[in-house]
Coordinates of C-alpha atoms in Angstrom, one line a residue:
Chain A
M1 CA -17.3 -0.9 10.7
K2 CA -17.2 1.1 7.5
I3 CA -18.6 -0.5 4.3
V4 CA -17.0 0.6 1.0
T5 CA -18.4 -0.5 -2.3
T6 CA -16.4 1.3 -4.9
I7 CA -12.7 1.1 -5.9
K8 CA -12.4 4.9 -6.0
E9 CA -13.6 5.3 -2.4
M10 CA -11.5 2.4 -1.1
Q11 CA -8.3 3.7 -2.8
T12 CA -8.9 7.2 -1.5
F13 CA -9.5 6.0 2.0
S14 CA -6.3 3.8 1.9
K15 CA -4.2 6.6 0.5
Q16 CA -5.3 8.9 3.4
M17 CA -4.5 6.1 5.9
L18 CA -1.0 5.8 4.4
R19 CA -0.4 9.5 4.4
S20 CA -1.3 9.7 8.0
G21 CA 1.2 7.0 8.8
K22 CA -1.2 4.2 9.6
A23 CA -0.3 0.6 8.9
I24 CA -3.0 -1.3 6.9
G25 CA -3.6 -5.1 7.3
F26 CA -5.5 -6.7 4.5
V27 CA -7.6 -9.9 4.5
P28 CA -8.8 -10.7 0.9
T29 CA -11.7 -13.2 0.9
M30 CA -14.5 -14.5 -1.3
G31 CA -16.9 -14.2 1.6
Y32 CA -19.1 -16.8 3.3
L33 CA -16.8 -16.3 6.2
H34 CA -15.7 -19.1 8.6
E35 CA -13.2 -19.4 11.5
G36 CA -10.3 -19.7 9.0
H37 CA -11.0 -16.1 7.8
M38 CA -11.5 -15.0 11.4
S39 CA -8.1 -16.2 12.3
L40 CA -6.6 -14.1 9.5
V41 CA -8.4 -11.0 10.9
E42 CA -7.2 -11.8 14.4
E43 CA -3.6 -11.8 13.2
A44 CA -4.2 -8.6 11.1
V45 CA -5.7 -6.8 14.1
K46 CA -2.6 -7.6 16.2
Q47 CA -0.1 -6.2 13.7
N48 CA -1.8 -3.2 12.1
D49 CA -3.6 0.1 12.8
C50 CA -6.4 -0.6 10.4
V51 CA -7.8 -3.9 9.1
I52 CA -9.5 -4.0 5.7
M53 CA -11.3 -7.1 4.5
S54 CA -12.4 -7.5 0.9
I55 CA -15.3 -9.8 -0.1
F56 CA -15.2 -10.4 -3.9
V57 CA -16.1 -13.7 -5.6
N58 CA -13.7 -13.2 -8.5
P59 CA -15.1 -14.6 -11.8
L60 CA -11.7 -14.7 -13.3
Q61 CA -10.5 -17.5 -11.1
F62 CA -13.4 -19.9 -11.9
G63 CA -13.3 -22.2 -14.9
P64 CA -16.4 -22.3 -17.2
D65 CA -17.6 -25.6 -15.6
E66 CA -16.8 -24.5 -12.0
D67 CA -19.0 -23.2 -9.2
F68 CA -18.9 -19.4 -9.7
D69 CA -22.7 -18.9 -9.9
R70 CA -23.5 -21.2 -7.0
Y71 CA -20.5 -20.2 -4.8
P72 CA -22.1 -19.6 -1.4
R73 CA -22.8 -15.9 -0.5
D74 CA -24.3 -14.4 2.6
L75 CA -23.3 -10.7 2.9
K76 CA -25.5 -10.0 5.9
R77 CA -24.0 -12.7 8.0
D78 CA -20.5 -11.9 6.7
E79 CA -20.9 -8.2 7.8
E80 CA -21.8 -9.3 11.3
L81 CA -18.9 -11.7 11.6
A82 CA -16.4 -9.2 10.2
K83 CA -17.6 -6.5 12.6
Q84 CA -17.3 -8.8 15.6
A85 CA -13.8 -9.9 14.5
G86 CA -12.5 -6.3 14.5
V87 CA -12.5 -5.5 10.8
D88 CA -12.4 -1.7 10.3
V89 CA -13.4 -1.5 6.6
L90 CA -15.3 -4.1 4.6
F91 CA -14.6 -3.6 0.9
Y92 CA -17.3 -5.2 -1.3
P93 CA -16.8 -4.1 -4.9
D94 CA -18.9 -5.4 -7.8
V95 CA -17.7 -7.2 -10.8
K96 CA -18.3 -4.3 -13.2
D97 CA -16.2 -2.0 -11.1
M98 CA -13.4 -4.6 -10.9
Y99 CA -13.5 -5.5 -14.6
P100 CA -15.2 -2.6 -16.4
K101 CA -13.9 -3.4 -19.9
E102 CA -11.7 -5.8 -21.8
R103 CA -8.2 -5.7 -20.2
T104 CA -5.3 -4.5 -22.4
T105 CA -2.8 -6.8 -20.7
R106 CA -2.6 -10.3 -19.2
L107 CA -0.9 -11.4 -16.1
T108 CA -0.1 -15.1 -16.2
V109 CA 1.6 -17.4 -13.7
Q110 CA 4.3 -19.5 -15.3
E111 CA 5.8 -21.4 -12.3
R112 CA 4.2 -23.5 -9.6
V113 CA 1.0 -24.0 -11.6
D114 CA 1.6 -27.3 -13.5
T115 CA 0.8 -29.3 -10.4
L116 CA -1.8 -29.6 -7.6
C117 CA -4.8 -27.3 -8.2
G118 CA -3.2 -25.6 -11.2
D119 CA -3.2 -28.8 -13.1
S120 CA -7.0 -29.5 -12.7
R121 CA -8.0 -25.8 -12.8
P122 CA -6.3 -24.3 -15.8
G123 CA -6.2 -20.4 -15.7
H124 CA -7.2 -20.5 -12.0
F125 CA -4.0 -18.9 -10.7
D126 CA -3.9 -16.3 -13.5
G127 CA -7.3 -15.2 -12.2
V128 CA -6.0 -15.2 -8.6
A129 CA -2.8 -13.3 -9.5
T130 CA -4.8 -10.7 -11.5
V131 CA -7.4 -10.0 -8.8
V132 CA -4.8 -10.0 -6.0
M133 CA -2.6 -7.5 -7.9
K134 CA -5.6 -5.3 -8.4
L135 CA -6.7 -5.5 -4.7
L136 CA -3.2 -4.8 -3.5
Q137 CA -3.1 -1.6 -5.6
I138 CA -6.6 -0.6 -4.3
V139 CA -6.2 -1.4 -0.6
L140 CA -2.5 -0.5 -0.4
P141 CA -1.8 -2.8 2.6
D142 CA 1.5 -3.1 4.5
R143 CA 0.6 -6.7 5.2
A144 CA -1.7 -9.1 3.5
Y145 CA -3.0 -12.3 5.2
F146 CA -3.6 -15.6 3.4
G147 CA -4.6 -19.0 4.8
M148 CA -2.2 -21.9 4.3
K149 CA -5.2 -24.1 3.3
D150 CA -4.5 -22.7 -0.1
A151 CA -0.7 -23.3 0.2
Q152 CA -0.2 -23.2 -3.6
Q153 CA -2.0 -19.8 -3.7
V154 CA 0.3 -18.5 -1.0
A155 CA 3.4 -19.6 -3.0
V156 CA 2.0 -18.1 -6.2
I157 CA 1.2 -14.8 -4.5
K158 CA 4.6 -14.6 -2.9
G159 CA 6.1 -15.1 -6.4
L160 CA 3.9 -12.3 -7.8
V161 CA 4.8 -9.9 -5.0
E162 CA 8.5 -10.6 -5.5
D163 CA 8.3 -10.3 -9.3
Y164 CA 6.8 -6.8 -9.2
N165 CA 8.3 -5.6 -6.0
V166 CA 4.8 -4.9 -4.6
P167 CA 5.4 -3.2 -1.2
V168 CA 3.5 -5.6 0.9
E169 CA 4.4 -8.4 3.4
V170 CA 2.6 -11.6 2.6
V171 CA 1.7 -13.3 5.9
P172 CA 0.7 -17.0 5.7
C173 CA -1.6 -18.2 8.5
P174 CA -2.2 -21.8 9.7
I175 CA -5.1 -23.9 8.6
I176 CA -8.1 -23.8 10.9
R177 CA -9.9 -27.1 11.4
E178 CA -13.2 -28.5 12.7
E179 CA -12.9 -30.6 15.8
D180 CA -12.6 -33.8 13.8
G181 CA -9.8 -32.4 11.7
L182 CA -11.6 -31.3 8.6
A183 CA -10.1 -28.0 7.3
K184 CA -12.6 -25.2 7.4
S185 CA -13.9 -24.2 4.0
S186 CA -16.8 -22.2 2.6
R187 CA -17.4 -25.2 0.3
N188 CA -17.9 -27.7 3.2
V189 CA -21.6 -26.7 3.2
Y190 CA -22.0 -28.6 0.0
L191 CA -21.1 -32.0 1.6
T192 CA -23.9 -34.5 2.1
P193 CA -24.0 -35.9 5.7
T194 CA -22.3 -39.1 4.5
E195 CA -19.6 -37.2 2.7
R196 CA -19.1 -34.9 5.7
K197 CA -18.2 -38.0 7.7
E198 CA -15.9 -39.4 5.0
A199 CA -14.2 -36.0 4.6
I200 CA -12.2 -36.4 7.7
Q201 CA -10.0 -38.9 5.7
L202 CA -8.3 -35.9 4.1
S203 CA -6.7 -34.6 7.3
R204 CA -6.4 -38.1 8.7
S205 CA -4.4 -39.3 5.7
L206 CA -2.1 -36.3 6.2
D207 CA -1.6 -37.1 9.8
V208 CA -0.8 -40.8 9.0
A209 CA 1.7 -39.7 6.4
T210 CA 3.4 -37.3 8.8
K211 CA 3.6 -40.2 11.4
A212 CA 5.2 -42.5 8.8
I213 CA 7.8 -39.8 8.0
E214 CA 8.4 -39.4 11.7
L215 CA 9.0 -43.1 11.9
G216 CA 11.6 -42.9 9.2
E217 CA 9.9 -43.3 5.9
T218 CA 11.8 -41.2 3.3
D219 CA 10.2 -42.4 0.0
P220 CA 7.6 -40.0 -1.4
V221 CA 6.0 -42.8 -3.5
I222 CA 5.3 -44.9 -0.4
I223 CA 3.9 -41.9 1.4
K224 CA 1.6 -41.1 -1.5
D225 CA 0.4 -44.8 -1.6
L226 CA -0.4 -44.6 2.1
I227 CA -2.5 -41.5 1.6
F228 CA -4.2 -43.0 -1.5
S229 CA -5.2 -46.1 0.5
L230 CA -7.0 -44.0 3.1
L231 CA -8.7 -41.6 0.6
K232 CA -10.0 -44.5 -1.5
Q233 CA -12.2 -45.3 1.4
T234 CA -14.3 -42.2 0.7
S235 CA -17.0 -42.0 -2.0
G236 CA -15.1 -39.0 -3.5
K237 CA -12.9 -39.0 -6.6
I238 CA -9.2 -38.4 -5.7
D239 CA -8.0 -35.4 -7.7
Y240 CA -4.4 -35.5 -6.6
V241 CA -2.1 -36.7 -3.8
E242 CA 1.3 -35.0 -4.0
V243 CA 4.5 -34.7 -2.0
L244 CA 6.5 -31.7 -3.3
S245 CA 9.1 -29.1 -2.3
Y246 CA 7.7 -25.9 -0.9
P247 CA 7.3 -23.1 -1.9
D248 CA 8.7 -24.2 -5.3
L249 CA 6.3 -27.1 -5.7
G250 CA 8.9 -29.2 -7.5
N251 CA 9.1 -33.0 -7.6
I252 CA 11.3 -34.6 -4.9
E253 CA 12.9 -38.0 -4.7
V254 CA 13.6 -38.1 -1.0
M255 CA 12.2 -36.1 1.9
K256 CA 14.5 -33.2 2.5
G257 CA 14.0 -29.6 3.4
K258 CA 10.6 -27.9 3.4
I259 CA 7.9 -30.1 1.8
I260 CA 4.2 -30.0 1.2
I261 CA 2.0 -33.0 1.4
A262 CA -1.2 -32.1 -0.4
V263 CA -4.5 -33.8 -1.3
A264 CA -7.7 -32.9 -3.3
V265 CA -10.8 -35.0 -3.4
Q266 CA -13.9 -34.2 -5.5
F267 CA -17.1 -35.1 -3.7
S268 CA -20.6 -34.9 -5.4
A269 CA -20.9 -31.1 -5.1
A270 CA -17.7 -29.9 -3.4
R271 CA -14.0 -30.3 -4.2
L272 CA -12.0 -30.3 -1.0
I273 CA -8.3 -29.7 -0.5
D274 CA -6.0 -30.1 2.4
N275 CA -2.2 -30.0 3.0
K276 CA 0.6 -30.1 5.5
V277 CA 3.7 -28.0 5.0
T278 CA 6.6 -29.3 7.1
T279 CA 10.3 -29.5 7.3
S280 CA 11.1 -33.2 6.8
Q281 CA 14.3 -33.2 8.9
E282 CA 12.4 -31.7 11.8
I283 CA 9.9 -34.5 11.6
A284 CA 12.6 -37.1 11.3
I285 CA 14.1 -36.1 14.5
G286 CA 10.8 -35.9 16.2
V287 CA 10.5 -32.1 16.6
Chain B
M1 CA 20.4 15.3 -4.9
K2 CA 20.3 11.9 -3.3
I3 CA 21.5 8.9 -5.3
V4 CA 19.9 5.5 -4.5
T5 CA 21.2 2.3 -6.1
T6 CA 19.1 -0.4 -4.4
I7 CA 15.4 -1.3 -4.7
K8 CA 15.2 -1.7 -0.9
E9 CA 16.5 1.7 -0.1
M10 CA 14.4 3.4 -2.8
Q11 CA 11.2 1.7 -1.6
T12 CA 11.9 2.5 2.1
F13 CA 12.5 6.2 1.2
S14 CA 9.3 6.4 -0.9
K15 CA 7.2 4.8 1.8
Q16 CA 8.6 7.3 4.3
M17 CA 7.7 10.2 1.9
L18 CA 4.2 8.8 1.5
R19 CA 3.7 8.4 5.3
S20 CA 4.7 12.0 5.9
G21 CA 2.1 13.1 3.4
K22 CA 4.5 14.2 0.6
A23 CA 3.5 13.8 -3.1
I24 CA 6.0 12.0 -5.3
G25 CA 6.5 12.8 -9.0
F26 CA 8.3 10.1 -11.0
V27 CA 10.3 10.4 -14.2
P28 CA 11.4 7.0 -15.5
T29 CA 14.2 7.1 -18.0
M30 CA 16.9 5.0 -19.7
G31 CA 19.4 7.8 -19.1
Y32 CA 21.5 9.7 -21.6
L33 CA 19.3 12.7 -20.7
H34 CA 18.3 15.4 -23.1
E35 CA 15.9 18.3 -23.1
G36 CA 12.9 15.9 -23.5
H37 CA 13.7 14.3 -20.2
M38 CA 14.3 17.7 -18.6
S39 CA 10.9 19.0 -19.7
L40 CA 9.4 16.0 -17.8
V41 CA 11.3 16.9 -14.7
E42 CA 10.2 20.5 -15.0
E43 CA 6.6 19.4 -15.0
A44 CA 7.1 17.0 -12.1
V45 CA 8.8 19.7 -10.0
K46 CA 5.8 22.0 -10.5
Q47 CA 3.3 19.4 -9.3
N48 CA 5.0 17.4 -6.5
D49 CA 6.9 17.7 -3.2
C50 CA 9.6 15.3 -4.3
V51 CA 10.8 14.3 -7.7
I52 CA 12.4 10.9 -8.3
M53 CA 14.1 10.1 -11.6
S54 CA 15.1 6.5 -12.5
I55 CA 17.8 5.6 -14.9
F56 CA 17.6 2.0 -16.0
V57 CA 18.4 0.6 -19.4
N58 CA 15.9 -2.2 -19.2
P59 CA 17.1 -5.4 -21.0
L60 CA 13.6 -6.8 -21.1
Q61 CA 12.4 -4.3 -23.7
F62 CA 15.2 -4.8 -26.2
G63 CA 15.0 -7.6 -28.8
P64 CA 18.0 -9.9 -29.3
D65 CA 19.1 -8.0 -32.4
E66 CA 18.5 -4.6 -30.9
D67 CA 20.9 -2.0 -29.3
F68 CA 20.8 -2.9 -25.6
D69 CA 24.6 -3.2 -25.3
R70 CA 25.4 -0.1 -27.3
Y71 CA 22.5 2.0 -26.0
P72 CA 24.3 5.3 -25.0
R73 CA 25.2 5.7 -21.3
D74 CA 26.8 8.6 -19.4
L75 CA 25.9 8.5 -15.8
K76 CA 28.2 11.3 -14.7
R77 CA 26.7 13.8 -17.2
D78 CA 23.2 12.5 -16.3
E79 CA 23.8 13.1 -12.6
E80 CA 24.8 16.7 -13.3
L81 CA 21.8 17.4 -15.6
A82 CA 19.3 15.7 -13.2
K83 CA 20.6 17.8 -10.3
Q84 CA 20.4 21.1 -12.3
A85 CA 16.8 20.3 -13.3
G86 CA 15.7 19.8 -9.7
V87 CA 15.6 16.1 -9.3
D88 CA 15.5 15.2 -5.6
V89 CA 16.4 11.5 -5.9
L90 CA 18.2 9.7 -8.7
F91 CA 17.3 6.0 -8.6
Y92 CA 19.9 3.9 -10.5
P93 CA 19.3 0.2 -9.9
D94 CA 21.3 -2.6 -11.5
V95 CA 20.0 -5.4 -13.6
K96 CA 20.6 -8.1 -11.0
D97 CA 18.6 -6.1 -8.4
M98 CA 15.7 -5.6 -10.9
Y99 CA 15.7 -9.2 -12.3
P100 CA 17.4 -11.3 -9.6
K101 CA 15.9 -14.7 -10.8
E102 CA 13.6 -16.2 -13.2
R103 CA 10.2 -14.5 -12.8
T104 CA 7.3 -16.8 -11.8
T105 CA 4.8 -14.7 -13.8
R106 CA 4.5 -12.9 -17.1
L107 CA 2.9 -9.6 -17.9
T108 CA 2.0 -9.3 -21.5
V109 CA 0.3 -6.5 -23.5
Q110 CA -2.6 -7.7 -25.6
E111 CA -4.0 -4.5 -27.1
R112 CA -2.4 -1.6 -29.0
V113 CA 0.7 -3.6 -29.8
D114 CA 0.0 -5.2 -33.2
T115 CA 0.9 -1.9 -34.9
L116 CA 3.5 0.9 -34.9
C117 CA 6.6 -0.1 -32.8
G118 CA 4.9 -3.2 -31.4
D119 CA 4.8 -4.7 -34.9
S120 CA 8.5 -4.3 -35.6
R121 CA 9.6 -4.9 -31.9
P122 CA 7.9 -8.1 -30.7
G123 CA 7.9 -8.3 -26.9
H124 CA 9.1 -4.7 -26.5
F125 CA 5.9 -3.5 -24.8
D126 CA 5.8 -6.6 -22.5
G127 CA 9.2 -5.5 -21.3
V128 CA 8.1 -1.9 -20.9
A129 CA 5.0 -2.9 -19.0
T130 CA 7.0 -5.2 -16.7
V131 CA 9.6 -2.7 -15.8
V132 CA 7.1 0.2 -15.4
M133 CA 4.9 -2.0 -13.1
K134 CA 8.0 -2.8 -11.0
L135 CA 9.2 0.9 -10.9
L136 CA 5.8 2.1 -9.9
Q137 CA 5.8 -0.3 -7.0
I138 CA 9.3 0.7 -5.9
V139 CA 9.0 4.5 -6.3
L140 CA 5.3 4.7 -5.3
P141 CA 4.6 7.9 -7.2
D142 CA 1.4 10.0 -7.2
R143 CA 2.2 11.1 -10.7
A144 CA 4.5 9.6 -13.4
Y145 CA 5.7 11.6 -16.4
F146 CA 6.1 10.2 -19.9
G147 CA 7.1 11.9 -23.2
M148 CA 4.6 11.8 -26.0
K149 CA 7.4 11.0 -28.4
D150 CA 6.7 7.4 -27.3
A151 CA 2.9 7.9 -27.8
Q152 CA 2.3 4.2 -28.1
Q153 CA 4.1 3.6 -24.8
V154 CA 2.0 6.2 -23.1
A155 CA -1.2 4.4 -24.4
V156 CA 0.1 1.0 -23.2
I157 CA 1.0 2.3 -19.8
K158 CA -2.3 4.0 -19.4
G159 CA -3.9 0.7 -20.1
L160 CA -1.7 -1.1 -17.6
V161 CA -2.4 1.4 -14.9
E162 CA -6.2 1.1 -15.5
D163 CA -6.1 -2.7 -15.7
Y164 CA -4.5 -3.1 -12.2
N165 CA -5.8 0.1 -10.6
V166 CA -2.2 1.3 -9.9
P167 CA -2.7 4.5 -7.8
V168 CA -0.8 6.8 -10.0
E169 CA -1.7 9.5 -12.5
V170 CA 0.0 9.1 -15.8
V171 CA 1.0 12.5 -17.1
P172 CA 1.8 12.7 -20.8
C173 CA 4.2 15.6 -21.8
P174 CA 4.7 17.2 -25.2
I175 CA 7.5 16.2 -27.6
I176 CA 10.6 18.4 -27.3
R177 CA 12.3 19.2 -30.6
E178 CA 15.6 20.5 -32.0
E179 CA 15.4 23.9 -33.7
D180 CA 14.9 22.3 -37.1
G181 CA 12.0 20.1 -35.8
L182 CA 13.8 16.8 -35.1
A183 CA 12.4 15.2 -32.0
K184 CA 14.9 15.0 -29.2
S185 CA 16.1 11.4 -28.7
S186 CA 19.0 9.7 -27.0
R187 CA 19.5 7.8 -30.2
N188 CA 20.0 10.9 -32.3
V189 CA 23.8 10.7 -31.5
Y190 CA 24.0 7.7 -33.8
L191 CA 23.1 9.6 -36.9
T192 CA 25.8 10.4 -39.5
P193 CA 26.0 14.1 -40.4
T194 CA 24.1 13.4 -43.7
E195 CA 21.4 11.4 -41.9
R196 CA 21.1 14.2 -39.3
K197 CA 20.1 16.6 -42.1
E198 CA 17.7 14.1 -43.7
A199 CA 16.1 13.3 -40.4
I200 CA 14.2 16.5 -40.4
Q201 CA 11.9 14.9 -43.0
L202 CA 10.2 13.0 -40.1
S203 CA 8.8 16.1 -38.4
R204 CA 8.4 17.9 -41.7
S205 CA 6.2 15.1 -43.1
L206 CA 4.0 15.3 -40.0
D207 CA 3.7 19.1 -40.4
V208 CA 2.8 18.7 -44.1
A209 CA 0.2 16.0 -43.2
T210 CA -1.3 18.2 -40.6
K211 CA -1.5 21.1 -43.1
A212 CA -3.3 18.8 -45.6
I213 CA -5.8 17.8 -43.0
E214 CA -6.4 21.5 -42.1
L215 CA -7.0 22.1 -45.8
G216 CA -9.8 19.5 -45.7
E217 CA -8.1 16.2 -46.6
T218 CA -10.0 13.4 -44.8
D219 CA -8.6 10.2 -46.4
P220 CA -6.0 8.5 -44.2
V221 CA -4.6 6.7 -47.3
I222 CA -3.9 10.0 -49.1
I223 CA -2.3 11.4 -45.9
K224 CA 0.0 8.4 -45.6
D225 CA 1.0 8.6 -49.3
L226 CA 1.9 12.2 -48.7
I227 CA 4.2 11.3 -45.8
F228 CA 5.7 8.4 -47.7
S229 CA 6.7 10.7 -50.6
L230 CA 8.6 12.9 -48.2
L231 CA 10.3 10.2 -46.1
K232 CA 11.4 8.4 -49.3
Q233 CA 13.8 11.3 -49.9
T234 CA 15.9 10.1 -47.0
S235 CA 18.5 7.3 -47.1
G236 CA 16.7 5.6 -44.3
K237 CA 14.3 2.6 -44.6
I238 CA 10.7 3.5 -43.8
D239 CA 9.5 1.2 -41.0
Y240 CA 6.0 2.5 -40.8
V241 CA 3.7 5.4 -41.6
E242 CA 0.3 5.2 -39.8
V243 CA -2.8 7.2 -39.1
L244 CA -4.7 5.6 -36.3
S245 CA -7.2 6.4 -33.5
Y246 CA -5.6 7.4 -30.2
P247 CA -5.2 6.0 -27.6
D248 CA -6.8 2.8 -28.9
L249 CA -4.5 2.7 -32.0
G250 CA -7.2 1.3 -34.2
N251 CA -7.4 1.6 -37.9
I252 CA -9.6 4.5 -39.1
E253 CA -11.3 5.1 -42.5
V254 CA -11.9 8.8 -42.1
M255 CA -10.3 11.4 -39.9
K256 CA -12.6 11.8 -36.8
G257 CA -11.9 12.3 -33.1
K258 CA -8.5 12.0 -31.6
I259 CA -5.9 10.6 -34.0
I260 CA -2.2 9.9 -34.1
I261 CA -0.1 10.3 -37.2
A262 CA 3.1 8.3 -36.6
V263 CA 6.3 7.5 -38.5
A264 CA 9.4 5.4 -37.9
V265 CA 12.5 5.3 -40.1
Q266 CA 15.5 3.1 -39.7
F267 CA 18.8 4.9 -40.5
S268 CA 22.2 3.1 -40.6
A269 CA 22.7 3.0 -36.8
A270 CA 19.5 4.6 -35.4
R271 CA 15.8 3.9 -35.7
L272 CA 13.9 7.2 -35.3
I273 CA 10.3 7.7 -34.4
D274 CA 8.0 10.7 -34.4
N275 CA 4.3 11.4 -34.2
K276 CA 1.6 14.0 -33.8
V277 CA -1.5 13.4 -31.8
T278 CA -4.4 15.7 -32.6
T279 CA -8.1 16.0 -32.7
S280 CA -9.0 16.0 -36.4
Q281 CA -12.1 18.2 -36.0
E282 CA -10.0 20.8 -34.3
I283 CA -7.6 20.8 -37.2
A284 CA -10.4 20.9 -39.8
I285 CA -11.8 24.1 -38.3
G286 CA -8.3 25.6 -38.0
V287 CA -7.9 25.6 -34.2

């Protein structure tokens, strides 16, 4: 596995790959890799000639009171995992190379950000859009892989890619979970043992909601109440419980078409999110 | 010469070019071609395997009271000129293909726009940045050619390309002029015969200013006064006369380093601009 630390070298390498007709699969990450990331790599390996993973904890997408400084990092371990998973190039730029001076432009996300994580993390998706646009220009992938745990991020990035005709296919990949259902996340390490047990209520509440829809419930308000009642049993603070259209993230009055059921809970040192994207009619007829 | 009218076909063609190792030179235009555009093509032909020219009158960069609807168009003539100049592909997308729906993001220019044309055309450079970003993703050029008549545009686009690491070399090309010095422009056709004669005062005032600097004048205020006195002799309304640093477009107190002397005059149906970018020390020692 090749390790690249500068934008210039990465872009030169990718241009050469392109020119020799090779397809590049790209897995952007903030590191501290877990099985969720590994599943993205697995998919990328299947579909491309060369798999590039980036590890970059992007300061632009963290708010001033968020966990940028203490976001978990372990490059040695990440290198080993990436190599085992079949990554060909690990791109590990530093902040000064990515943001060398004051930018002359701003890229801001206007739609799909006044709800879910966008609501509680102002500016977060502007930071995500900016770094993803940069990484796509540097890595020049044919396909880029994103986990559906960040379903709102996937929707925002799809919008970005469409807006500017970026020549990349955005490939969403399913959420990977612990055995008890907790969605894998780099931030799970911050949970206390008690919180770790409580945290299964996130996925459990989504399962219960799905079951209720299967049994015929069509009112989003009742679905949300059901989820609330389960999440209230944790010591965490509920950030949001939402049932929205997907990928537009608009409010809905009845279950119809593609919907997302999404939750976020703030524990003492970790804010966890989880979601289920589903087509409500499919559920209603038991598919 | 191949004519392409859809984004999809253009991007597929460019990807194939890239994959076969060919270098693409790109000349973005709004059509109604003149020798200024032709000089860009000439440069692009020299440096690349394939030259792509776009013709797209971009609604996003026109203000509500500007001349989008009556901007001159003559595709038949443009096709002939492009072919003669050595263009390999003419890309001529329509507005619905470029802007099919409400965008989910905004790209705004923060620096270098509170002066010159940015001051009198609010939002203009946001529209330029957006369409250029899209065209670069569609055409995938190694090099993109821009005329220095729009020196502020060149500075803005260089900033954009740096901000997002777009893998393209921005190549600025010199202003092409009529025999009497008037900078070539698609909008020159709107001048009345009298205005056409008066219009030479734009380039003449820049020449006089340059001469004054050569003779030792170092005060931007005096240089601007000199230019004003010449432009006042036209029937047009002076929009701006500026002496700024380049490419940062900052105010300067003495001539030093790379500077731009820039003017804009509004005639009855055409707003003309002209400029001279120069290194003041070079002028001072008579180079």
